[in-house]
Amino acid sequence: MTHGDPAIHRYSGQAQRIALLCALGGTLASLVGLVWNPALFFRAYLVAYTFWLGLALGCLVLLMIQYLTGGGWGLLLRRVLEAGSRTLLPLVLLFLPLLIGLHSIYPWTTQAPGDQSGRAIYLKVGFFLGRAAFYFVVWLILGYLLNRWSTDLESGRIPRSTRRFRLLSGPGLVLYGFTITFASVDWVMSLEPKWVSTIFPPLYAVGQLLTGLSFAVATLLLLSRYSSIGVNLRPNHLRDLGNLLLTFVMLWAYISFSQFLLIWVESLPEEIPWYLRRTRGGWQMLAFLLVVFQFGLPFLMLLSRKVKENSPSLATIAGLILAMRFFDLLWWIEPAYPERTAWFLVLDVSTWIGLGGFLMWWFLRKLRERSLLPLHDPYLAHYLPEAVPNE
Amino acid sequence: MAVEPKLHAVMAEFATPQELIDAVAAARAHGYRQIDAFTPFPIEGLAETLGFTGTRLPLIIFLGGLFGGVGGFWMQYWCAAINYPVNIGGRPLNSWPSFIPVTFELTILSAALVAVLGMLALNRLPMPYHPVFNVPSFALASRDRFFLLIETGDPLFDAESTRTFLNELHPRQVVDVPE
């Protein structure tokens, strides 16, 4: 059964071809990098993987949030969020290259024998792998159930109510908070095993939400521009999306700055090197760009109602934030390694594009499977009356 | 012997929000500009239908926030770097990161105060007297009735023809609002 405007199939077909080309080109370039300098490749892979995993999990979390809060924005974004959360499945397989390069990525894999400190016990390879398996099982179950029930709701196999979605989403958000706390410590914070920041997991989680939201907003606006989502976006819809984006931009800035302020004021020898490494040797330029383009500019632009209600400008801001998310993760991960060659940036970007091309191809395939609006959601008539199908 | 009171406006009373919105659109289309509407709760689209295009309030609030932010930062800078410089653990006198929380709080405080006071000022509130309250049934505007008002100041206003116009919109009633 096909849904919606045939235009979506034409344009998404084109987009899928572009995505496959990106996947092919990026992967080839990255493979050259792998042969040339494996250590550099695996770091680049960690940056890219962290970005795309953040996109998938951000979509999953926003999907749960919109079931709990309700509102027109949730109905508009739901299909994009669902398809985004379904990229989790290939991401499980794509975790395997990280395991191959584990020794090039994480310095703690070579421990002094007989080290029985808590840190050494927590960072044992076996324990690390067991935890990773647990996170993926939790996320996959949440994503599978929410997507499965969504198709069931559409085909009428389950009662026309969002009760079971809400019952899962509440505990689901708690589970996400629990798993992402440990996952962020395992995968990114442990790159510098001596460094500890208790506010880092929330920062990592908000980064994922910001990635998911800016991706979903940009995708929705592109869809409504180049084909049809089945309903015209009204100024108040665009305003809601813009305000949500503004909220997450501010939250990201607030938590980022809190971490910086505390570490700067204390200036402790275990903590301050993290920022010293990231504000010298050229990294201060990237830090400056992050402050300007992931906070300053989007913040000031999104204050204006005119900008929010203008679909192309809102899409541009969302795209800018999405791109800056990649550079933010790059700024977190790359400076952790003392030695690097001039080509690392090229390798980072090509790996990002290669991995992303494949995942976007998968995303578009999943997006085409369902109507672009949840037509059987009981709240559709309340929030988007003009979209209710005539039966 | 009572003196005929001066007329302030003519007012029509409606039972549903949709009737009011249709009436407002009709009055605008007819050419009336000095009109106003009263409802028990906010109605989406009513402000736009009334021809309410925008307000200076966001700009005033932005300037209020700017004032609070700059003022907040300056006070700390002046204390710590100019008036009473103290070396604390070798940190620079202008320790700007630690000034940010207070700067942020004062930005919000100042913007919020300016928002409330600016809103009151632009609405010319508090307003102890307004002619609409001379109409006894106007009390229902805070319960379940929707009112459309056309003021005498409107260039097209003519007591007789305006009453006729409002009556054609099928309101529950049309009443005069004395000054």
PDB file of C-alpha atoms in Angstrom, chain A residues 80-329:
ATOM      1  CA  VAL A  80      10.167  11.846  10.716  1.00  0.00           C
ATOM      2  CA  LEU A  81      11.027  10.969  14.315  1.00  0.00           C
ATOM      3  CA  GLU A  82       9.848   7.379  13.830  1.00  0.00           C
ATOM      4  CA  ALA A  83      11.908   6.883  10.685  1.00  0.00           C
ATOM      5  CA  GLY A  84      14.877   8.561  12.425  1.00  0.00           C
ATOM      6  CA  SER A  85      14.591   6.225  15.415  1.00  0.00           C
ATOM      7  CA  ARG A  86      14.544   3.238  13.037  1.00  0.00           C
ATOM      8  CA  THR A  87      18.150   3.973  12.001  1.00  0.00           C
ATOM      9  CA  LEU A  88      19.057   2.463  15.394  1.00  0.00           C
ATOM     10  CA  LEU A  89      18.960  -1.030  13.901  1.00  0.00           C
ATOM     11  CA  PRO A  90      21.789  -0.519  11.350  1.00  0.00           C
ATOM     12  CA  LEU A  91      23.651   1.509  14.002  1.00  0.00           C
ATOM     13  CA  VAL A  92      23.945  -1.645  16.133  1.00  0.00           C
ATOM     14  CA  LEU A  93      25.884  -3.359  13.339  1.00  0.00           C
ATOM     15  CA  LEU A  94      27.847  -0.190  12.663  1.00  0.00           C
ATOM     16  CA  PHE A  95      29.085  -0.335  16.282  1.00  0.00           C
ATOM     17  CA  LEU A  96      31.300  -3.302  15.330  1.00  0.00           C
ATOM     18  CA  PRO A  97      34.090  -1.253  13.628  1.00  0.00           C
ATOM     19  CA  LEU A  98      34.505   0.578  16.954  1.00  0.00           C
ATOM     20  CA  LEU A  99      35.234  -2.782  18.597  1.00  0.00           C
ATOM     21  CA  ILE A 100      37.878  -3.573  15.982  1.00  0.00           C
ATOM     22  CA  GLY A 101      39.566  -0.236  16.669  1.00  0.00           C
ATOM     23  CA  LEU A 102      39.002  -0.278  20.423  1.00  0.00           C
ATOM     24  CA  HIS A 103      42.722  -0.177  21.201  1.00  0.00           C
ATOM     25  CA  SER A 104      43.357   2.787  18.893  1.00  0.00           C
ATOM     26  CA  ILE A 105      40.422   4.702  20.331  1.00  0.00           C
ATOM     27  CA  TYR A 106      40.498   4.192  24.098  1.00  0.00           C
ATOM     28  CA  PRO A 107      43.723   4.611  26.060  1.00  0.00           C
ATOM     29  CA  TRP A 108      42.363   2.616  29.028  1.00  0.00           C
ATOM     30  CA  THR A 109      42.359  -0.670  27.056  1.00  0.00           C
ATOM     31  CA  THR A 110      46.025  -1.050  27.981  1.00  0.00           C
ATOM     32  CA  GLN A 111      45.844  -1.109  31.768  1.00  0.00           C
ATOM     33  CA  ALA A 112      48.652  -1.609  34.194  1.00  0.00           C
ATOM     34  CA  PRO A 113      48.399  -5.237  35.426  1.00  0.00           C
ATOM     35  CA  GLY A 114      47.015  -5.585  38.936  1.00  0.00           C
ATOM     36  CA  ASP A 115      45.287  -2.190  38.900  1.00  0.00           C
ATOM     37  CA  GLN A 116      42.281  -2.711  41.163  1.00  0.00           C
ATOM     38  CA  SER A 117      41.026   0.873  41.354  1.00  0.00           C
ATOM     39  CA  GLY A 118      37.313   1.471  40.715  1.00  0.00           C
ATOM     40  CA  ARG A 119      38.137   3.207  37.472  1.00  0.00           C
ATOM     41  CA  ALA A 120      40.171   0.238  36.236  1.00  0.00           C
ATOM     42  CA  ILE A 121      37.397  -2.234  37.122  1.00  0.00           C
ATOM     43  CA  TYR A 122      34.727  -0.138  35.432  1.00  0.00           C
ATOM     44  CA  LEU A 123      36.857   0.255  32.308  1.00  0.00           C
ATOM     45  CA  LYS A 124      37.490  -3.438  31.608  1.00  0.00           C
ATOM     46  CA  VAL A 125      36.842  -4.388  27.994  1.00  0.00           C
ATOM     47  CA  GLY A 126      34.436  -7.210  28.881  1.00  0.00           C
ATOM     48  CA  PHE A 127      32.367  -5.042  31.217  1.00  0.00           C
ATOM     49  CA  PHE A 128      32.418  -2.235  28.630  1.00  0.00           C
ATOM     50  CA  LEU A 129      30.998  -4.575  25.956  1.00  0.00           C
ATOM     51  CA  GLY A 130      28.335  -5.967  28.304  1.00  0.00           C
ATOM     52  CA  ARG A 131      27.122  -2.464  29.136  1.00  0.00           C
ATOM     53  CA  ALA A 132      27.038  -1.498  25.450  1.00  0.00           C
ATOM     54  CA  ALA A 133      24.931  -4.589  24.690  1.00  0.00           C
ATOM     55  CA  PHE A 134      22.533  -3.625  27.486  1.00  0.00           C
ATOM     56  CA  TYR A 135      22.094  -0.041  26.185  1.00  0.00           C
ATOM     57  CA  PHE A 136      21.360  -1.272  22.676  1.00  0.00           C
ATOM     58  CA  VAL A 137      18.823  -3.838  23.882  1.00  0.00           C
ATOM     59  CA  VAL A 138      16.947  -1.164  25.858  1.00  0.00           C
ATOM     60  CA  TRP A 139      16.943   1.346  22.983  1.00  0.00           C
ATOM     61  CA  LEU A 140      16.001  -1.255  20.372  1.00  0.00           C
ATOM     62  CA  ILE A 141      13.054  -2.515  22.437  1.00  0.00           C
ATOM     63  CA  LEU A 142      11.743   1.054  22.940  1.00  0.00           C
ATOM     64  CA  GLY A 143      12.168   1.897  19.254  1.00  0.00           C
ATOM     65  CA  TYR A 144      10.681  -1.396  18.089  1.00  0.00           C
ATOM     66  CA  LEU A 145       7.553  -1.182  20.257  1.00  0.00           C
ATOM     67  CA  LEU A 146       6.789   2.477  19.446  1.00  0.00           C
ATOM     68  CA  ASN A 147       7.162   1.821  15.705  1.00  0.00           C
ATOM     69  CA  ARG A 148       5.321  -1.493  15.779  1.00  0.00           C
ATOM     70  CA  TRP A 149       2.347  -0.011  17.632  1.00  0.00           C
ATOM     71  CA  SER A 150       2.327   2.928  15.254  1.00  0.00           C
ATOM     72  CA  THR A 151       1.768   0.629  12.245  1.00  0.00           C
ATOM     73  CA  ASP A 152      -0.810  -1.317  14.267  1.00  0.00           C
ATOM     74  CA  LEU A 153      -2.669   1.908  15.035  1.00  0.00           C
ATOM     75  CA  GLU A 154      -2.638   2.825  11.359  1.00  0.00           C
ATOM     76  CA  SER A 155      -4.020  -0.550  10.259  1.00  0.00           C
ATOM     77  CA  GLY A 156      -6.586  -0.677  13.062  1.00  0.00           C
ATOM     78  CA  ARG A 157      -5.131  -3.760  14.791  1.00  0.00           C
ATOM     79  CA  ILE A 158      -5.059  -1.962  18.143  1.00  0.00           C
ATOM     80  CA  PRO A 159      -7.677   0.373  19.679  1.00  0.00           C
ATOM     81  CA  ARG A 160      -7.575   3.955  18.497  1.00  0.00           C
ATOM     82  CA  SER A 161      -5.888   5.387  21.563  1.00  0.00           C
ATOM     83  CA  THR A 162      -2.382   6.506  22.490  1.00  0.00           C
ATOM     84  CA  ARG A 163      -2.630   5.080  25.998  1.00  0.00           C
ATOM     85  CA  ARG A 164      -0.099   2.276  25.502  1.00  0.00           C
ATOM     86  CA  PHE A 165       2.330   4.714  23.817  1.00  0.00           C
ATOM     87  CA  ARG A 166       2.160   6.988  26.828  1.00  0.00           C
ATOM     88  CA  LEU A 167       2.510   4.107  29.289  1.00  0.00           C
ATOM     89  CA  LEU A 168       5.729   3.079  27.548  1.00  0.00           C
ATOM     90  CA  SER A 169       7.102   6.570  26.945  1.00  0.00           C
ATOM     91  CA  GLY A 170       7.167   7.643  30.616  1.00  0.00           C
ATOM     92  CA  PRO A 171       9.351   4.766  31.846  1.00  0.00           C
ATOM     93  CA  GLY A 172      11.139   4.847  28.477  1.00  0.00           C
ATOM     94  CA  LEU A 173      12.419   8.358  29.150  1.00  0.00           C
ATOM     95  CA  VAL A 174      13.668   7.270  32.578  1.00  0.00           C
ATOM     96  CA  LEU A 175      15.453   4.295  30.986  1.00  0.00           C
ATOM     97  CA  TYR A 176      16.995   6.603  28.403  1.00  0.00           C
ATOM     98  CA  GLY A 177      18.269   8.938  31.132  1.00  0.00           C
ATOM     99  CA  PHE A 178      19.796   5.964  32.954  1.00  0.00           C
ATOM    100  CA  THR A 179      21.426   4.316  29.920  1.00  0.00           C
ATOM    101  CA  ILE A 180      22.691   7.502  28.284  1.00  0.00           C
ATOM    102  CA  THR A 181      24.424   8.530  31.526  1.00  0.00           C
ATOM    103  CA  PHE A 182      26.582   5.424  31.397  1.00  0.00           C
ATOM    104  CA  ALA A 183      26.870   5.361  27.594  1.00  0.00           C
ATOM    105  CA  SER A 184      28.249   8.913  27.497  1.00  0.00           C
ATOM    106  CA  VAL A 185      30.805   8.049  30.167  1.00  0.00           C
ATOM    107  CA  ASP A 186      31.808   4.830  28.368  1.00  0.00           C
ATOM    108  CA  TRP A 187      32.079   6.133  24.843  1.00  0.00           C
ATOM    109  CA  VAL A 188      33.225   9.749  25.069  1.00  0.00           C
ATOM    110  CA  MET A 189      34.210  10.743  28.613  1.00  0.00           C
ATOM    111  CA  SER A 190      36.532   7.732  28.991  1.00  0.00           C
ATOM    112  CA  LEU A 191      38.677   9.023  26.092  1.00  0.00           C
ATOM    113  CA  GLU A 192      40.453  10.952  28.843  1.00  0.00           C
ATOM    114  CA  PRO A 193      40.076   8.472  31.723  1.00  0.00           C
ATOM    115  CA  LYS A 194      41.362  10.896  34.362  1.00  0.00           C
ATOM    116  CA  TRP A 195      38.772  13.520  33.511  1.00  0.00           C
ATOM    117  CA  VAL A 196      35.448  13.546  35.380  1.00  0.00           C
ATOM    118  CA  SER A 197      32.488  15.873  34.935  1.00  0.00           C
ATOM    119  CA  THR A 198      29.148  14.993  36.496  1.00  0.00           C
ATOM    120  CA  ILE A 199      27.277  17.345  34.178  1.00  0.00           C
ATOM    121  CA  PHE A 200      28.705  15.718  31.066  1.00  0.00           C
ATOM    122  CA  PRO A 201      25.955  13.056  30.620  1.00  0.00           C
ATOM    123  CA  PRO A 202      23.120  15.654  30.578  1.00  0.00           C
ATOM    124  CA  LEU A 203      25.160  17.710  28.121  1.00  0.00           C
ATOM    125  CA  TYR A 204      25.616  14.628  25.921  1.00  0.00           C
ATOM    126  CA  ALA A 205      21.866  13.852  26.104  1.00  0.00           C
ATOM    127  CA  VAL A 206      20.800  17.426  25.295  1.00  0.00           C
ATOM    128  CA  GLY A 207      23.205  17.356  22.365  1.00  0.00           C
ATOM    129  CA  GLN A 208      21.385  14.273  21.071  1.00  0.00           C
ATOM    130  CA  LEU A 209      18.001  15.965  21.495  1.00  0.00           C
ATOM    131  CA  LEU A 210      19.240  19.055  19.671  1.00  0.00           C
ATOM    132  CA  THR A 211      20.570  16.857  16.844  1.00  0.00           C
ATOM    133  CA  GLY A 212      17.285  14.946  16.575  1.00  0.00           C
ATOM    134  CA  LEU A 213      15.110  18.057  16.703  1.00  0.00           C
ATOM    135  CA  SER A 214      17.070  20.152  14.216  1.00  0.00           C
ATOM    136  CA  PHE A 215      17.161  17.148  11.858  1.00  0.00           C
ATOM    137  CA  ALA A 216      13.416  16.515  12.190  1.00  0.00           C
ATOM    138  CA  VAL A 217      12.503  20.200  11.731  1.00  0.00           C
ATOM    139  CA  ALA A 218      14.743  20.602   8.674  1.00  0.00           C
ATOM    140  CA  THR A 219      13.397  17.364   7.156  1.00  0.00           C
ATOM    141  CA  LEU A 220       9.761  18.310   7.757  1.00  0.00           C
ATOM    142  CA  LEU A 221      10.240  21.748   6.179  1.00  0.00           C
ATOM    143  CA  LEU A 222      12.029  20.240   3.160  1.00  0.00           C
ATOM    144  CA  LEU A 223       9.244  17.678   2.745  1.00  0.00           C
ATOM    145  CA  SER A 224       6.540  20.324   2.881  1.00  0.00           C
ATOM    146  CA  ARG A 225       8.458  22.448   0.388  1.00  0.00           C
ATOM    147  CA  TYR A 226       9.369  19.844  -2.234  1.00  0.00           C
ATOM    148  CA  SER A 227       6.344  17.600  -1.982  1.00  0.00           C
ATOM    149  CA  SER A 228       3.363  17.511   0.308  1.00  0.00           C
ATOM    150  CA  ILE A 229       2.893  16.299   3.845  1.00  0.00           C
ATOM    151  CA  GLY A 230      -0.888  16.350   3.479  1.00  0.00           C
ATOM    152  CA  VAL A 231      -1.433  19.617   5.337  1.00  0.00           C
ATOM    153  CA  ASN A 232      -0.291  23.209   4.960  1.00  0.00           C
ATOM    154  CA  LEU A 233       2.059  24.373   7.705  1.00  0.00           C
ATOM    155  CA  ARG A 234       0.467  27.347   9.454  1.00  0.00           C
ATOM    156  CA  PRO A 235       2.496  30.202  10.991  1.00  0.00           C
ATOM    157  CA  ASN A 236       1.705  28.934  14.496  1.00  0.00           C
ATOM    158  CA  HIS A 237       3.073  25.468  13.621  1.00  0.00           C
ATOM    159  CA  LEU A 238       6.328  27.004  12.423  1.00  0.00           C
ATOM    160  CA  ARG A 239       6.442  29.185  15.529  1.00  0.00           C
ATOM    161  CA  ASP A 240       6.065  26.116  17.782  1.00  0.00           C
ATOM    162  CA  LEU A 241       8.890  24.307  15.982  1.00  0.00           C
ATOM    163  CA  GLY A 242      11.081  27.420  16.155  1.00  0.00           C
ATOM    164  CA  ASN A 243      10.387  27.885  19.859  1.00  0.00           C
ATOM    165  CA  LEU A 244      11.257  24.251  20.590  1.00  0.00           C
ATOM    166  CA  LEU A 245      14.496  24.671  18.698  1.00  0.00           C
ATOM    167  CA  LEU A 246      15.215  27.850  20.671  1.00  0.00           C
ATOM    168  CA  THR A 247      14.562  25.986  23.943  1.00  0.00           C
ATOM    169  CA  PHE A 248      17.017  23.209  23.144  1.00  0.00           C
ATOM    170  CA  VAL A 249      19.646  25.658  21.851  1.00  0.00           C
ATOM    171  CA  MET A 250      19.402  27.557  25.144  1.00  0.00           C
ATOM    172  CA  LEU A 251      19.467  24.360  27.202  1.00  0.00           C
ATOM    173  CA  TRP A 252      22.583  23.182  25.362  1.00  0.00           C
ATOM    174  CA  ALA A 253      24.286  26.547  25.949  1.00  0.00           C
ATOM    175  CA  TYR A 254      23.235  26.593  29.609  1.00  0.00           C
ATOM    176  CA  ILE A 255      24.633  23.127  30.369  1.00  0.00           C
ATOM    177  CA  SER A 256      27.776  23.653  28.277  1.00  0.00           C
ATOM    178  CA  PHE A 257      28.523  26.863  30.063  1.00  0.00           C
ATOM    179  CA  SER A 258      27.787  25.365  33.500  1.00  0.00           C
ATOM    180  CA  GLN A 259      30.400  22.682  32.883  1.00  0.00           C
ATOM    181  CA  PHE A 260      32.927  25.241  31.653  1.00  0.00           C
ATOM    182  CA  LEU A 261      32.296  27.645  34.545  1.00  0.00           C
ATOM    183  CA  LEU A 262      32.697  25.016  37.274  1.00  0.00           C
ATOM    184  CA  ILE A 263      35.875  23.579  35.803  1.00  0.00           C
ATOM    185  CA  TRP A 264      37.322  27.026  35.093  1.00  0.00           C
ATOM    186  CA  VAL A 265      36.621  28.330  38.603  1.00  0.00           C
ATOM    187  CA  GLU A 266      38.019  25.255  40.351  1.00  0.00           C
ATOM    188  CA  SER A 267      41.010  24.973  38.014  1.00  0.00           C
ATOM    189  CA  LEU A 268      41.866  21.498  39.378  1.00  0.00           C
ATOM    190  CA  PRO A 269      44.734  19.564  37.789  1.00  0.00           C
ATOM    191  CA  GLU A 270      42.492  16.559  36.877  1.00  0.00           C
ATOM    192  CA  GLU A 271      39.824  18.653  35.234  1.00  0.00           C
ATOM    193  CA  ILE A 272      41.217  21.820  33.680  1.00  0.00           C
ATOM    194  CA  PRO A 273      43.435  20.041  31.088  1.00  0.00           C
ATOM    195  CA  TRP A 274      40.247  19.014  29.242  1.00  0.00           C
ATOM    196  CA  TYR A 275      39.573  22.663  28.443  1.00  0.00           C
ATOM    197  CA  LEU A 276      43.240  23.595  28.031  1.00  0.00           C
ATOM    198  CA  ARG A 277      43.569  21.003  25.266  1.00  0.00           C
ATOM    199  CA  ARG A 278      40.445  22.366  23.586  1.00  0.00           C
ATOM    200  CA  THR A 279      41.394  26.051  23.705  1.00  0.00           C
ATOM    201  CA  ARG A 280      44.933  25.841  22.252  1.00  0.00           C
ATOM    202  CA  GLY A 281      46.654  24.871  19.036  1.00  0.00           C
ATOM    203  CA  GLY A 282      43.817  26.041  16.785  1.00  0.00           C
ATOM    204  CA  TRP A 283      41.007  24.377  18.765  1.00  0.00           C
ATOM    205  CA  GLN A 284      40.068  27.781  20.248  1.00  0.00           C
ATOM    206  CA  MET A 285      38.911  28.789  16.752  1.00  0.00           C
ATOM    207  CA  LEU A 286      36.502  25.867  16.668  1.00  0.00           C
ATOM    208  CA  ALA A 287      35.346  26.655  20.216  1.00  0.00           C
ATOM    209  CA  PHE A 288      34.608  30.217  19.119  1.00  0.00           C
ATOM    210  CA  LEU A 289      32.700  29.049  16.031  1.00  0.00           C
ATOM    211  CA  LEU A 290      30.647  26.704  18.223  1.00  0.00           C
ATOM    212  CA  VAL A 291      29.648  29.525  20.566  1.00  0.00           C
ATOM    213  CA  VAL A 292      28.680  31.752  17.638  1.00  0.00           C
ATOM    214  CA  PHE A 293      26.961  29.256  15.323  1.00  0.00           C
ATOM    215  CA  GLN A 294      25.492  26.706  17.709  1.00  0.00           C
ATOM    216  CA  PHE A 295      24.313  29.318  20.193  1.00  0.00           C
ATOM    217  CA  GLY A 296      24.706  33.036  19.413  1.00  0.00           C
ATOM    218  CA  LEU A 297      23.366  33.299  15.881  1.00  0.00           C
ATOM    219  CA  PRO A 298      20.533  30.714  16.170  1.00  0.00           C
ATOM    220  CA  PHE A 299      19.536  32.218  19.542  1.00  0.00           C
ATOM    221  CA  LEU A 300      19.247  35.784  18.233  1.00  0.00           C
ATOM    222  CA  MET A 301      17.540  34.701  14.994  1.00  0.00           C
ATOM    223  CA  LEU A 302      15.028  32.454  16.759  1.00  0.00           C
ATOM    224  CA  LEU A 303      13.981  35.303  19.065  1.00  0.00           C
ATOM    225  CA  SER A 304      12.288  36.922  16.079  1.00  0.00           C
ATOM    226  CA  ARG A 305       8.777  35.794  15.241  1.00  0.00           C
ATOM    227  CA  LYS A 306       9.250  36.757  11.578  1.00  0.00           C
ATOM    228  CA  VAL A 307      12.233  34.425  11.250  1.00  0.00           C
ATOM    229  CA  LYS A 308      10.412  31.541  12.941  1.00  0.00           C
ATOM    230  CA  GLU A 309       7.336  31.902  10.740  1.00  0.00           C
ATOM    231  CA  ASN A 310       9.447  31.910   7.569  1.00  0.00           C
ATOM    232  CA  SER A 311       9.896  28.282   6.504  1.00  0.00           C
ATOM    233  CA  PRO A 312      13.171  28.676   4.495  1.00  0.00           C
ATOM    234  CA  SER A 313      14.908  30.675   7.232  1.00  0.00           C
ATOM    235  CA  LEU A 314      13.790  28.227   9.945  1.00  0.00           C
ATOM    236  CA  ALA A 315      15.042  25.303   7.825  1.00  0.00           C
ATOM    237  CA  THR A 316      18.385  27.087   7.326  1.00  0.00           C
ATOM    238  CA  ILE A 317      18.829  27.613  11.066  1.00  0.00           C
ATOM    239  CA  ALA A 318      17.950  23.956  11.773  1.00  0.00           C
ATOM    240  CA  GLY A 319      20.485  22.865   9.140  1.00  0.00           C
ATOM    241  CA  LEU A 320      23.139  25.131  10.632  1.00  0.00           C
ATOM    242  CA  ILE A 321      22.594  23.684  14.115  1.00  0.00           C
ATOM    243  CA  LEU A 322      22.727  20.152  12.717  1.00  0.00           C
ATOM    244  CA  ALA A 323      26.082  20.851  11.026  1.00  0.00           C
ATOM    245  CA  MET A 324      27.453  22.492  14.189  1.00  0.00           C
ATOM    246  CA  ARG A 325      26.495  19.415  16.211  1.00  0.00           C
ATOM    247  CA  PHE A 326      29.074  17.452  14.172  1.00  0.00           C
ATOM    248  CA  PHE A 327      31.775  20.033  14.873  1.00  0.00           C
ATOM    249  CA  ASP A 328      30.812  20.077  18.554  1.00  0.00           C
ATOM    250  CA  LEU A 329      31.413  16.310  18.785  1.00  0.00           C
TER     251      LEU A 329
END
